Coordinates of C-alpha atoms in Angstrom, one line a residue:
M229 CA 86.0 99.6 126.6
S230 CA 89.6 100.8 125.3
K231 CA 89.9 103.9 123.6
E232 CA 91.1 105.0 120.2
K233 CA 94.7 106.2 120.5
K234 CA 94.9 110.0 119.2
M235 CA 97.1 110.0 116.3
L236 CA 97.4 113.7 115.4
I237 CA 98.6 116.4 118.1
N238 CA 98.5 120.5 117.7
S239 CA 101.0 122.3 117.5
Q240 CA 101.1 123.7 121.0
E241 CA 100.6 120.2 122.3
H242 CA 103.7 119.4 120.9
L243 CA 105.7 122.6 121.4
D244 CA 104.3 123.5 125.4
G245 CA 106.1 122.3 128.8
I246 CA 109.3 120.8 129.4
T247 CA 108.8 118.2 126.8
G248 CA 108.1 120.5 124.0
A249 CA 111.8 121.8 124.5
Y250 CA 112.8 119.0 122.0
P251 CA 110.9 120.4 119.4
R252 CA 111.3 124.4 120.4
A253 CA 115.1 123.4 120.4
M254 CA 114.8 122.0 116.9
Y255 CA 112.9 124.9 115.3
K256 CA 114.9 127.6 117.3
S257 CA 118.1 125.9 115.5
V258 CA 116.6 126.8 111.8
G259 CA 115.5 130.4 112.6
Y260 CA 112.5 130.3 114.5
T261 CA 111.8 132.3 117.6
Q262 CA 109.6 131.7 120.6
K263 CA 107.2 134.1 119.1
D264 CA 106.8 132.4 116.2
L265 CA 106.1 129.0 118.0
N266 CA 103.4 130.7 119.8
K267 CA 101.5 131.3 116.6
P268 CA 99.4 128.7 114.3
I269 CA 102.1 126.6 112.7
I270 CA 101.2 126.1 109.1
G271 CA 102.8 123.2 107.0
V272 CA 103.2 124.3 103.6
V273 CA 104.0 121.1 101.5
S274 CA 105.4 121.4 97.9
S275 CA 105.3 118.9 95.7
W276 CA 108.5 121.0 93.9
S277 CA 111.4 119.5 91.9
E278 CA 113.3 120.1 89.0
F279 CA 111.9 117.4 87.3
H280 CA 109.0 118.4 84.9
P281 CA 107.4 121.9 84.5
G282 CA 104.4 121.0 86.3
S283 CA 106.1 121.0 89.5
Y284 CA 108.7 123.6 88.8
P285 CA 106.9 126.6 89.8
N286 CA 105.9 125.0 93.4
K287 CA 109.1 126.1 94.9
E288 CA 108.2 130.0 94.2
L289 CA 104.7 129.8 94.9
A290 CA 105.7 128.3 98.3
Q291 CA 107.5 131.3 99.1
F292 CA 104.2 133.8 98.4
V293 CA 102.4 131.4 100.4
K294 CA 104.6 131.8 103.3
S295 CA 104.2 135.4 102.9
G296 CA 100.7 135.4 103.3
I297 CA 100.6 132.9 106.5
W298 CA 103.3 135.1 108.2
A299 CA 100.9 138.5 107.4
A300 CA 98.1 136.9 108.7
G301 CA 99.6 136.2 111.8
G302 CA 100.7 132.2 111.3
T303 CA 104.2 130.7 111.1
P304 CA 105.1 128.5 107.7
V305 CA 106.7 125.4 108.0
E306 CA 108.1 124.0 104.4
F307 CA 108.3 120.6 103.3
H308 CA 108.4 118.6 100.4
T309 CA 106.7 115.6 98.6
I310 CA 107.3 113.6 95.4
A311 CA 105.5 114.4 92.2
V312 CA 105.8 111.9 89.2
C313 CA 105.7 112.8 85.6
D314 CA 103.8 110.6 83.5
A315 CA 105.6 112.3 80.5
I316 CA 109.2 111.4 81.6
A317 CA 107.6 108.1 83.2
Q318 CA 106.6 106.6 79.8
G319 CA 107.1 103.1 79.4
V320 CA 108.9 101.0 82.3
G321 CA 108.5 104.1 84.3
M322 CA 105.5 103.8 84.4
H323 CA 105.0 101.1 86.9
Y324 CA 105.6 104.0 89.6
S325 CA 103.2 106.4 88.7
L326 CA 99.9 105.3 90.3
P327 CA 101.5 104.1 93.2
S328 CA 103.5 107.5 93.7
R329 CA 100.1 108.7 94.6
E330 CA 100.2 106.1 97.9
V331 CA 103.3 107.5 98.3
V332 CA 102.4 110.9 98.2
A333 CA 99.3 110.5 101.1
A334 CA 101.4 108.4 103.0
E335 CA 104.2 110.7 103.2
I336 CA 102.7 113.5 104.2
E337 CA 100.4 111.6 106.8
V338 CA 103.9 110.5 108.0
M339 CA 105.3 113.8 108.2
V340 CA 102.4 115.6 109.5
G341 CA 101.8 112.8 112.5
S342 CA 105.1 113.4 113.8
G343 CA 105.4 117.0 113.5
G344 CA 102.6 119.0 115.3
F345 CA 100.9 121.2 112.8
D346 CA 97.6 123.3 113.5
G347 CA 96.8 123.8 109.2
L348 CA 98.4 122.7 106.0
V349 CA 98.3 124.4 102.4
F350 CA 99.4 122.0 99.7
L351 CA 101.2 122.6 96.2
P352 CA 100.3 119.9 94.2
S353 CA 101.7 119.1 90.7
C354 CA 100.6 117.1 88.0
D355 CA 98.6 113.7 87.7
K356 CA 98.9 111.6 91.0
S357 CA 100.8 113.9 93.6
P358 CA 96.7 116.4 93.6
G359 CA 94.9 112.5 94.2
G360 CA 97.4 111.8 97.1
M361 CA 97.0 115.2 98.6
L362 CA 93.7 115.2 98.5
M363 CA 93.9 111.6 100.2
A364 CA 96.1 112.9 103.0
A365 CA 93.8 115.8 103.7
A366 CA 90.9 113.7 104.1
R367 CA 93.0 111.0 106.0
L368 CA 94.5 113.9 108.5
N369 CA 91.2 116.3 108.7
L370 CA 92.7 119.2 109.3
P371 CA 92.2 122.7 108.1
T372 CA 93.7 122.4 104.6
I373 CA 93.4 124.3 101.5
F374 CA 95.3 123.7 97.9
L375 CA 96.9 126.1 95.5
P376 CA 97.3 124.2 92.1
P377 CA 100.3 125.5 90.2
G378 CA 98.2 126.4 86.8
P379 CA 98.8 125.1 83.2
M380 CA 101.5 126.5 81.1
L381 CA 101.0 128.8 78.0
S382 CA 101.0 127.2 74.7
H383 CA 103.3 127.5 71.9
F384 CA 101.5 128.7 68.2
D385 CA 102.8 127.0 65.3
E386 CA 103.1 128.3 62.0
N387 CA 99.6 128.0 61.4
G388 CA 98.3 129.6 64.5
N389 CA 97.5 126.6 66.3
Q390 CA 98.3 125.7 69.8
R391 CA 100.8 123.0 70.6
I392 CA 100.3 121.0 73.8
M393 CA 101.7 117.5 75.1
S394 CA 99.9 115.0 73.4
D395 CA 101.0 116.4 70.0
I396 CA 104.1 115.2 70.2
K397 CA 102.9 111.6 70.9
E398 CA 100.7 111.8 68.0
A399 CA 103.6 113.4 66.2
M400 CA 105.6 109.9 66.6
G401 CA 102.4 108.5 64.5
R402 CA 102.6 111.0 62.1
F403 CA 106.5 110.6 61.4
K404 CA 106.3 106.8 61.7
K405 CA 103.8 107.1 58.5
G406 CA 105.7 109.9 56.7
A407 CA 103.4 112.6 57.1
I408 CA 106.0 114.9 58.7
D409 CA 109.9 114.9 58.3
E410 CA 112.6 114.6 61.0
K411 CA 113.0 118.5 61.4
Q412 CA 109.2 119.1 61.8
F413 CA 109.2 116.2 64.5
E414 CA 112.5 117.8 66.3
S415 CA 110.5 121.2 66.4
I416 CA 107.6 119.8 67.4
E417 CA 109.7 118.2 70.5
T418 CA 111.2 121.5 71.2
D419 CA 108.6 124.1 71.2
T420 CA 105.7 122.1 72.8
C421 CA 106.4 123.5 76.3
T422 CA 106.9 127.0 76.2
T423 CA 106.7 127.7 79.9
I424 CA 106.6 126.1 83.5
G425 CA 103.2 125.1 84.6
V426 CA 100.9 121.7 83.8
C427 CA 100.7 120.7 80.3
G428 CA 98.1 123.2 78.6
M429 CA 95.6 120.3 77.9
M430 CA 92.7 118.7 79.8
G431 CA 94.7 115.6 80.4
T432 CA 95.2 114.4 84.4
G433 CA 97.6 116.9 85.8
N434 CA 94.8 120.0 84.6
T435 CA 91.3 117.7 84.9
M436 CA 92.9 117.2 88.7
G437 CA 93.9 120.9 89.4
C438 CA 90.2 122.1 88.3
L439 CA 88.6 119.3 90.5
I440 CA 90.5 120.4 93.6
E441 CA 88.3 123.8 92.7
A442 CA 85.4 122.3 91.6
L443 CA 85.8 120.6 95.4
G444 CA 85.7 123.8 96.8
M445 CA 89.4 122.7 98.3
S446 CA 91.2 125.8 96.6
L447 CA 90.1 129.5 96.2
P448 CA 87.7 130.2 93.3
G449 CA 89.5 130.8 90.2
T450 CA 93.2 129.0 91.3
S451 CA 93.2 126.1 89.0
T452 CA 93.1 127.9 85.6
T453 CA 95.5 130.9 86.4
P454 CA 98.5 130.1 84.2
S455 CA 101.3 129.5 86.6
V456 CA 103.5 132.1 85.2
Y457 CA 100.9 135.1 85.8
A458 CA 101.2 137.5 88.3
E459 CA 97.8 136.8 89.0
K460 CA 99.2 133.0 90.5
R461 CA 101.4 134.9 93.3
R462 CA 98.6 136.7 94.4
Q463 CA 96.6 134.1 94.5
A464 CA 99.2 132.3 96.6
K465 CA 99.4 135.1 99.0
E466 CA 95.9 135.0 99.5
T467 CA 95.7 131.6 99.8
G468 CA 98.5 131.4 102.9
E469 CA 96.1 134.3 104.7
R470 CA 93.2 132.6 104.3
I471 CA 94.8 129.0 105.8
V472 CA 95.4 130.9 108.7
E473 CA 91.7 132.0 109.1
M474 CA 90.4 128.5 108.4
V475 CA 92.7 127.1 111.5
R476 CA 91.1 129.7 113.9
E477 CA 87.5 129.0 112.3
N478 CA 88.4 125.2 112.4
L479 CA 87.2 124.7 109.0
R480 CA 88.2 120.8 108.4
P481 CA 88.1 118.9 105.1
S482 CA 85.0 116.6 106.5
Q483 CA 83.2 119.7 106.1
I484 CA 83.8 120.3 102.4
L485 CA 84.2 116.6 101.2
T486 CA 81.2 115.6 101.7
R487 CA 79.1 113.2 99.1
E488 CA 77.3 116.2 97.7
N489 CA 80.7 118.1 96.9
F490 CA 81.9 114.3 95.3
E491 CA 79.1 114.3 93.2
N492 CA 79.6 118.0 92.0
A493 CA 82.8 117.1 90.9
V494 CA 82.0 114.2 89.1
R495 CA 79.4 116.6 87.4
F496 CA 82.2 118.7 86.7
L497 CA 84.2 116.2 85.2
M498 CA 81.7 114.8 82.8
A499 CA 81.1 118.5 81.9
I500 CA 84.2 118.9 80.8
G501 CA 85.1 115.6 79.2
G502 CA 87.9 115.3 81.9
S503 CA 90.7 112.8 82.2
T504 CA 89.4 108.9 83.0
N505 CA 92.4 109.0 85.7
A506 CA 89.9 110.8 87.5
V507 CA 87.7 108.3 87.5
L508 CA 90.2 106.1 89.6
H509 CA 91.2 109.3 91.8
L510 CA 87.8 110.2 93.0
P511 CA 86.6 107.4 94.5
A512 CA 89.8 107.0 96.4
I513 CA 89.9 110.1 98.0
A514 CA 86.3 109.9 98.6
G515 CA 87.0 106.9 100.2
E516 CA 89.5 108.8 102.5
A517 CA 86.6 110.7 103.4
G518 CA 83.8 108.3 104.3
V519 CA 82.0 108.4 101.5
E520 CA 81.8 105.7 98.8
L521 CA 81.7 106.6 95.2
T522 CA 81.0 103.6 93.1
L523 CA 81.3 103.3 89.4
D524 CA 78.1 102.7 89.2
R525 CA 76.7 106.3 90.9
I526 CA 79.6 107.8 88.2
D527 CA 77.9 106.8 85.4
E528 CA 74.8 107.5 86.8
I529 CA 75.7 111.0 87.3
S530 CA 77.4 110.9 83.6
A531 CA 74.1 110.0 82.3
S532 CA 72.3 112.7 83.3
T533 CA 75.2 115.6 82.6
P534 CA 75.8 116.8 79.1
V535 CA 79.0 117.6 77.9
V536 CA 79.3 121.2 77.6
A537 CA 83.3 122.1 77.1
K538 CA 86.2 120.2 75.5
Y539 CA 89.6 121.0 75.6
K540 CA 92.9 119.4 73.9
P541 CA 93.3 116.9 72.8
S542 CA 89.4 116.3 72.6
S543 CA 88.9 119.7 70.6
K544 CA 91.5 122.4 69.3
Y545 CA 91.2 124.7 72.4
T546 CA 93.7 124.7 75.3
L547 CA 93.6 125.5 79.1
W548 CA 94.8 129.0 78.1
D549 CA 91.1 129.2 76.2
F550 CA 89.5 127.4 79.5
Y551 CA 91.2 130.5 81.3
Q552 CA 90.1 133.0 79.0
A553 CA 86.2 131.8 78.8
G554 CA 86.2 131.9 82.8
G555 CA 87.4 128.3 83.7
V556 CA 85.8 126.4 86.5
G557 CA 83.3 129.2 87.6
A558 CA 82.0 129.3 84.0
I559 CA 81.1 125.5 83.9
F560 CA 79.5 126.0 87.0
K561 CA 77.3 129.1 86.0
V562 CA 76.3 126.5 83.0
I563 CA 75.8 123.2 85.2
E564 CA 74.2 125.3 88.0
P565 CA 70.9 123.8 87.5
L566 CA 72.4 120.1 88.3
L567 CA 74.9 121.5 91.0
N568 CA 74.3 120.5 95.2
K569 CA 74.3 124.2 96.2
D570 CA 74.4 123.8 100.2
V571 CA 77.6 122.6 100.3
L572 CA 80.8 124.2 102.1
T573 CA 84.2 125.5 100.6
V574 CA 87.7 126.6 101.8
T575 CA 86.0 129.7 101.8
G576 CA 83.8 129.2 104.3
K577 CA 81.2 129.8 101.7
H578 CA 79.0 127.7 99.6
I579 CA 80.0 126.4 96.2
T580 CA 77.8 128.9 94.7
S581 CA 80.1 131.6 95.4
Y582 CA 82.5 130.2 93.2
I583 CA 80.0 130.2 90.2
G584 CA 81.4 133.1 87.6
E585 CA 80.2 134.7 84.3
V586 CA 81.1 132.9 80.9
R587 CA 83.9 135.4 79.5
Q588 CA 83.5 133.8 76.3
W589 CA 81.0 131.3 75.0
E590 CA 83.4 130.2 71.9
T591 CA 84.9 127.1 73.8
I592 CA 81.6 126.6 76.3
R593 CA 78.1 125.5 75.5
T594 CA 74.6 125.8 77.4
L595 CA 72.4 122.6 78.7
D596 CA 70.4 123.3 75.8
N597 CA 73.1 123.0 73.1
P598 CA 75.5 120.7 74.5
L599 CA 78.5 119.1 72.7
Q600 CA 77.2 115.8 73.8
P601 CA 74.1 114.6 75.6
Q602 CA 75.9 112.8 78.0
G603 CA 78.9 112.9 79.9
G604 CA 82.4 112.8 78.6
I605 CA 83.1 109.4 80.2
V606 CA 81.2 106.3 80.1
V607 CA 81.0 103.0 82.2
L608 CA 80.9 99.7 79.9
K609 CA 80.2 96.1 81.5
G610 CA 79.6 92.8 80.3
N611 CA 81.2 89.3 80.5
L612 CA 84.5 90.8 79.3
A613 CA 84.4 93.6 82.3
P614 CA 81.8 92.4 84.9
D615 CA 82.7 95.2 87.4
G616 CA 83.5 97.9 84.8
A617 CA 85.9 99.5 82.6
V618 CA 85.9 102.9 81.7
I619 CA 86.2 105.1 77.8
K620 CA 86.5 108.8 77.2
V621 CA 83.6 109.7 74.7
S622 CA 84.6 113.3 74.7
G623 CA 87.8 112.2 73.0
V624 CA 86.1 109.8 70.1
K625 CA 85.1 111.6 67.6
D626 CA 83.8 109.2 64.7
A627 CA 83.6 105.7 66.4
P628 CA 80.3 103.5 66.1
K629 CA 78.2 103.5 69.0
R630 CA 78.2 99.6 68.2
Q631 CA 81.4 97.8 67.0
V632 CA 82.0 93.9 67.0
G633 CA 85.9 93.1 65.7
E634 CA 88.1 90.5 66.2
A635 CA 90.9 90.1 69.0
K636 CA 94.1 90.6 68.6
V637 CA 95.7 90.0 71.8
F638 CA 99.2 91.7 73.8
E639 CA 100.7 90.8 76.9
S640 CA 102.2 93.8 77.7
E641 CA 102.5 97.4 76.5
E642 CA 105.8 96.3 74.6
H643 CA 104.4 93.6 73.1
L644 CA 101.7 96.0 71.7
M645 CA 104.4 98.8 70.8
E646 CA 106.4 96.0 69.0
H647 CA 103.5 95.2 66.9
I648 CA 102.7 98.8 66.2
M649 CA 106.2 99.3 65.0
N650 CA 106.6 96.4 63.3
K651 CA 103.7 95.0 61.9
V652 CA 100.2 96.1 60.1
I653 CA 97.6 97.7 62.2
N654 CA 94.4 97.8 60.0
P655 CA 90.9 99.6 60.7
G656 CA 88.3 97.5 62.7
D657 CA 91.2 95.7 64.9
V658 CA 90.3 95.3 68.4
L659 CA 93.9 95.2 70.2
V660 CA 93.2 93.9 74.0
I661 CA 96.3 94.4 76.0
R662 CA 96.3 92.7 79.6
N663 CA 98.7 92.0 81.9
E664 CA 98.6 95.8 82.8
G665 CA 96.3 96.4 86.0
P666 CA 97.1 97.4 89.5
A667 CA 98.4 94.3 90.8
G668 CA 99.4 92.7 87.4
G669 CA 101.4 95.6 86.2
P670 CA 102.0 96.4 88.6
G671 CA 100.9 100.1 88.9
M672 CA 98.6 100.1 85.6
R673 CA 100.4 101.5 83.3
E674 CA 98.7 104.2 80.8
M675 CA 98.8 103.1 76.9
S676 CA 98.9 107.0 76.2
I677 CA 102.1 106.7 73.9
P678 CA 100.4 103.4 71.5
A679 CA 97.3 105.1 71.9
A680 CA 98.7 108.3 70.4
I681 CA 100.7 106.8 67.8
I682 CA 97.6 105.2 66.2
T683 CA 95.9 108.4 66.4
G684 CA 98.8 109.9 64.3
M685 CA 98.8 107.2 61.7
G686 CA 94.6 108.0 61.6
L687 CA 93.3 105.3 63.2
G688 CA 92.4 106.5 66.4
D689 CA 88.5 106.2 65.7
S690 CA 88.6 102.6 63.9
V691 CA 91.0 100.8 66.1
A692 CA 89.8 99.9 69.5
M693 CA 92.0 99.4 72.5
I694 CA 90.7 97.8 75.7
T695 CA 93.2 97.2 78.4
D696 CA 93.1 96.3 82.0
G697 CA 95.4 99.1 82.5
R698 CA 94.6 102.9 81.9
F699 CA 95.1 105.6 79.4
S700 CA 96.4 109.1 80.1
G701 CA 94.1 112.3 80.2
A702 CA 95.9 113.5 76.8
T703 CA 94.4 110.1 75.1
R704 CA 91.9 110.7 72.5
G705 CA 90.2 107.8 70.3
F706 CA 88.6 104.6 70.7
C707 CA 90.2 103.5 73.8
I708 CA 88.4 101.4 76.7
G709 CA 90.7 100.9 79.8
H710 CA 90.4 100.0 83.7
V711 CA 88.8 96.5 82.7
S712 CA 88.0 94.7 85.9
P713 CA 88.6 92.5 87.4
E714 CA 92.1 92.5 85.8
A715 CA 94.1 89.9 84.4
Y716 CA 96.3 89.1 86.9
A717 CA 93.2 88.5 89.3
G718 CA 91.4 86.2 86.9
G719 CA 89.3 88.5 84.9
P720 CA 87.6 87.1 81.7
I721 CA 90.4 89.8 80.0
A722 CA 92.9 86.9 80.8
I723 CA 91.5 83.9 78.4
V724 CA 90.5 86.3 75.6
Q725 CA 92.6 84.7 72.4
D726 CA 93.5 85.9 68.9
G727 CA 90.7 85.8 66.8
D728 CA 87.7 86.1 69.6
M729 CA 84.9 88.4 68.9
I730 CA 84.4 91.2 71.2
E731 CA 81.4 93.4 71.2
I732 CA 81.6 97.0 72.0
D733 CA 78.2 98.7 72.1
I734 CA 78.8 102.7 73.7
E735 CA 75.0 103.2 73.3
H736 CA 74.1 100.3 75.8
K737 CA 77.3 100.5 77.7
K738 CA 78.0 96.8 77.0
L739 CA 81.3 95.3 76.7
N740 CA 81.4 91.3 75.6
L741 CA 83.5 88.7 74.7
M742 CA 81.5 86.8 72.5
L743 CA 81.7 83.1 73.9
S744 CA 79.0 80.9 76.1
D745 CA 79.3 80.9 79.4
E746 CA 80.0 77.1 79.5
E747 CA 83.3 78.3 77.0
I748 CA 84.2 81.3 79.2
A749 CA 83.8 79.3 82.5
E750 CA 85.5 76.4 81.1
R751 CA 88.5 78.7 79.9
L752 CA 88.5 80.7 83.1
A753 CA 88.6 77.0 85.4
K754 CA 92.0 76.2 82.8
L755 CA 93.7 79.6 83.7
P756 CA 96.9 79.0 86.0
K757 CA 97.6 81.0 89.1
P758 CA 100.0 84.0 87.8
K759 CA 103.2 84.5 88.9
P760 CA 103.9 88.0 91.3
P761 CA 105.0 90.4 88.5
V762 CA 107.4 92.3 91.4
D763 CA 108.3 90.7 94.5
K764 CA 110.5 93.5 96.4
G765 CA 110.3 97.2 97.3
F766 CA 107.3 99.2 96.9
L767 CA 106.2 97.8 93.9
G768 CA 106.2 94.5 95.5
V769 CA 104.3 96.0 98.7
Y770 CA 101.7 97.9 96.4
S771 CA 101.1 94.6 94.1
R772 CA 100.0 92.3 97.0
N773 CA 98.3 95.1 98.7
V774 CA 96.3 97.2 96.0
G775 CA 92.7 96.8 95.2
P776 CA 90.8 96.8 91.9
A777 CA 90.7 100.0 89.5
H778 CA 86.9 99.7 90.4
R779 CA 87.6 100.6 93.9
G780 CA 90.1 103.7 92.9
A781 CA 93.4 101.2 93.0
V782 CA 93.9 101.9 97.1
L783 CA 96.0 99.8 99.1
E784 CA 93.4 97.5 101.0
N785 CA 93.5 95.4 104.2
K786 CA 93.4 92.2 102.4
E787 CA 92.8 90.2 105.9
K788 CA 89.8 92.2 106.4
S789 CA 88.7 91.8 102.8
R790 CA 89.0 88.0 103.2
Q791 CA 86.7 88.3 106.4

């Protein structure tokens, strides 16, 4: 029986002996000494760029991480990976956002696989880089620790309200409606991002940063400490020191990224009403760790997890308020009876060591007095979404629990935006946006700007949006995404016509096209085979190989799946 090839080597295997002269010469040419090369080699993987505020702190933070590695007797080797900013990518650029997660994971795999590292420190940014880095950590299974960059500080407007990025998008709708003038609009645009760091809302960036800590993959308290704080630099140094200890202890992600820890992370997500994008990322990360995390299981956990905290855009509170209240540890304190406690973390201790005190009760509720009795994200199923769809109920204020409305169908985000900007949107409309799924988009674009404009027009809870694309963590309102199967794969969303009646029943978790089974089957049978949206470049590769949203939109072995 043939043995599987060993795909990773440690630094001493790589650097020892006569053949090690090749890589030793390379290291020595950039300043490393032989003494340095005899120590554990730690890759410091930073998503730094000058592209956006969430990445910008990582260049400096990496230096503090490296100082901690040196102090603990290791040798740091820094390299960078990409980090797309969803705010900049809005519109056409959003085709590349979700696919960038796969690139981050692959880029790190390639660099580490070719380099001979003993341990890794990951400095993620926003949105997709945390997911990609966690996928890489699980895939490589080397001792690994994370340092989330932390949120930016908030700007306070003339009324004492904190501004965050989603306020800009909603201001578009208010400006279109005439509720604010051009000077006010410009002020919101200019002053909202006050410092560097991840945008100060519970969008996907901070949701994923907090989930890294909730999974036990970063030191306690690191995800919510503001990026500009001196405390963050001390945390960076402690992170560097800890990874050298982890290498000596041989503590690996496979010991941490277990089913029980993933279920803790899902509970945390539901308790804070976090981003729906996490429902894409967690199954993808779990899959790399050899754990099956299905939409059905996520929904089961949501049903038994009350919402005990909400942050912008779902309330007036920001990540600054969450930090002041105690962050991840405070939520763990509240939901402690629901946690799997005997799970390891990067500290070498159990997750219970992350439980902290609730320093302020203004933004955090108790289990017996929650904001909502069930989790912030609900999975809907029905003949319109046989494999599932998701809605962030923590971001819906006054939407009816059941609504039947007339469909208005749009073939793309651009088609919808043209309608919003030039035609009337009425309360009760059900806007169906298709051809935006993982393969058909490609890239599963988020509909956050149209959703925010509708909210800014005062219609966020009365106009439903349904799409095989996705929504931002910064989205609030009556928004249903991740409809699966997607239109490109022949899902029922492909056959919806203007005027069809659609039932949305949040209470009973249903999403139905109100047609007979015979009519649905007849329309599906007449669907033409769609043309590939892209046939070249990475997006072409992605479109041909990406799996469905309900399995995390990961690249799949299509030949194997057909067997």
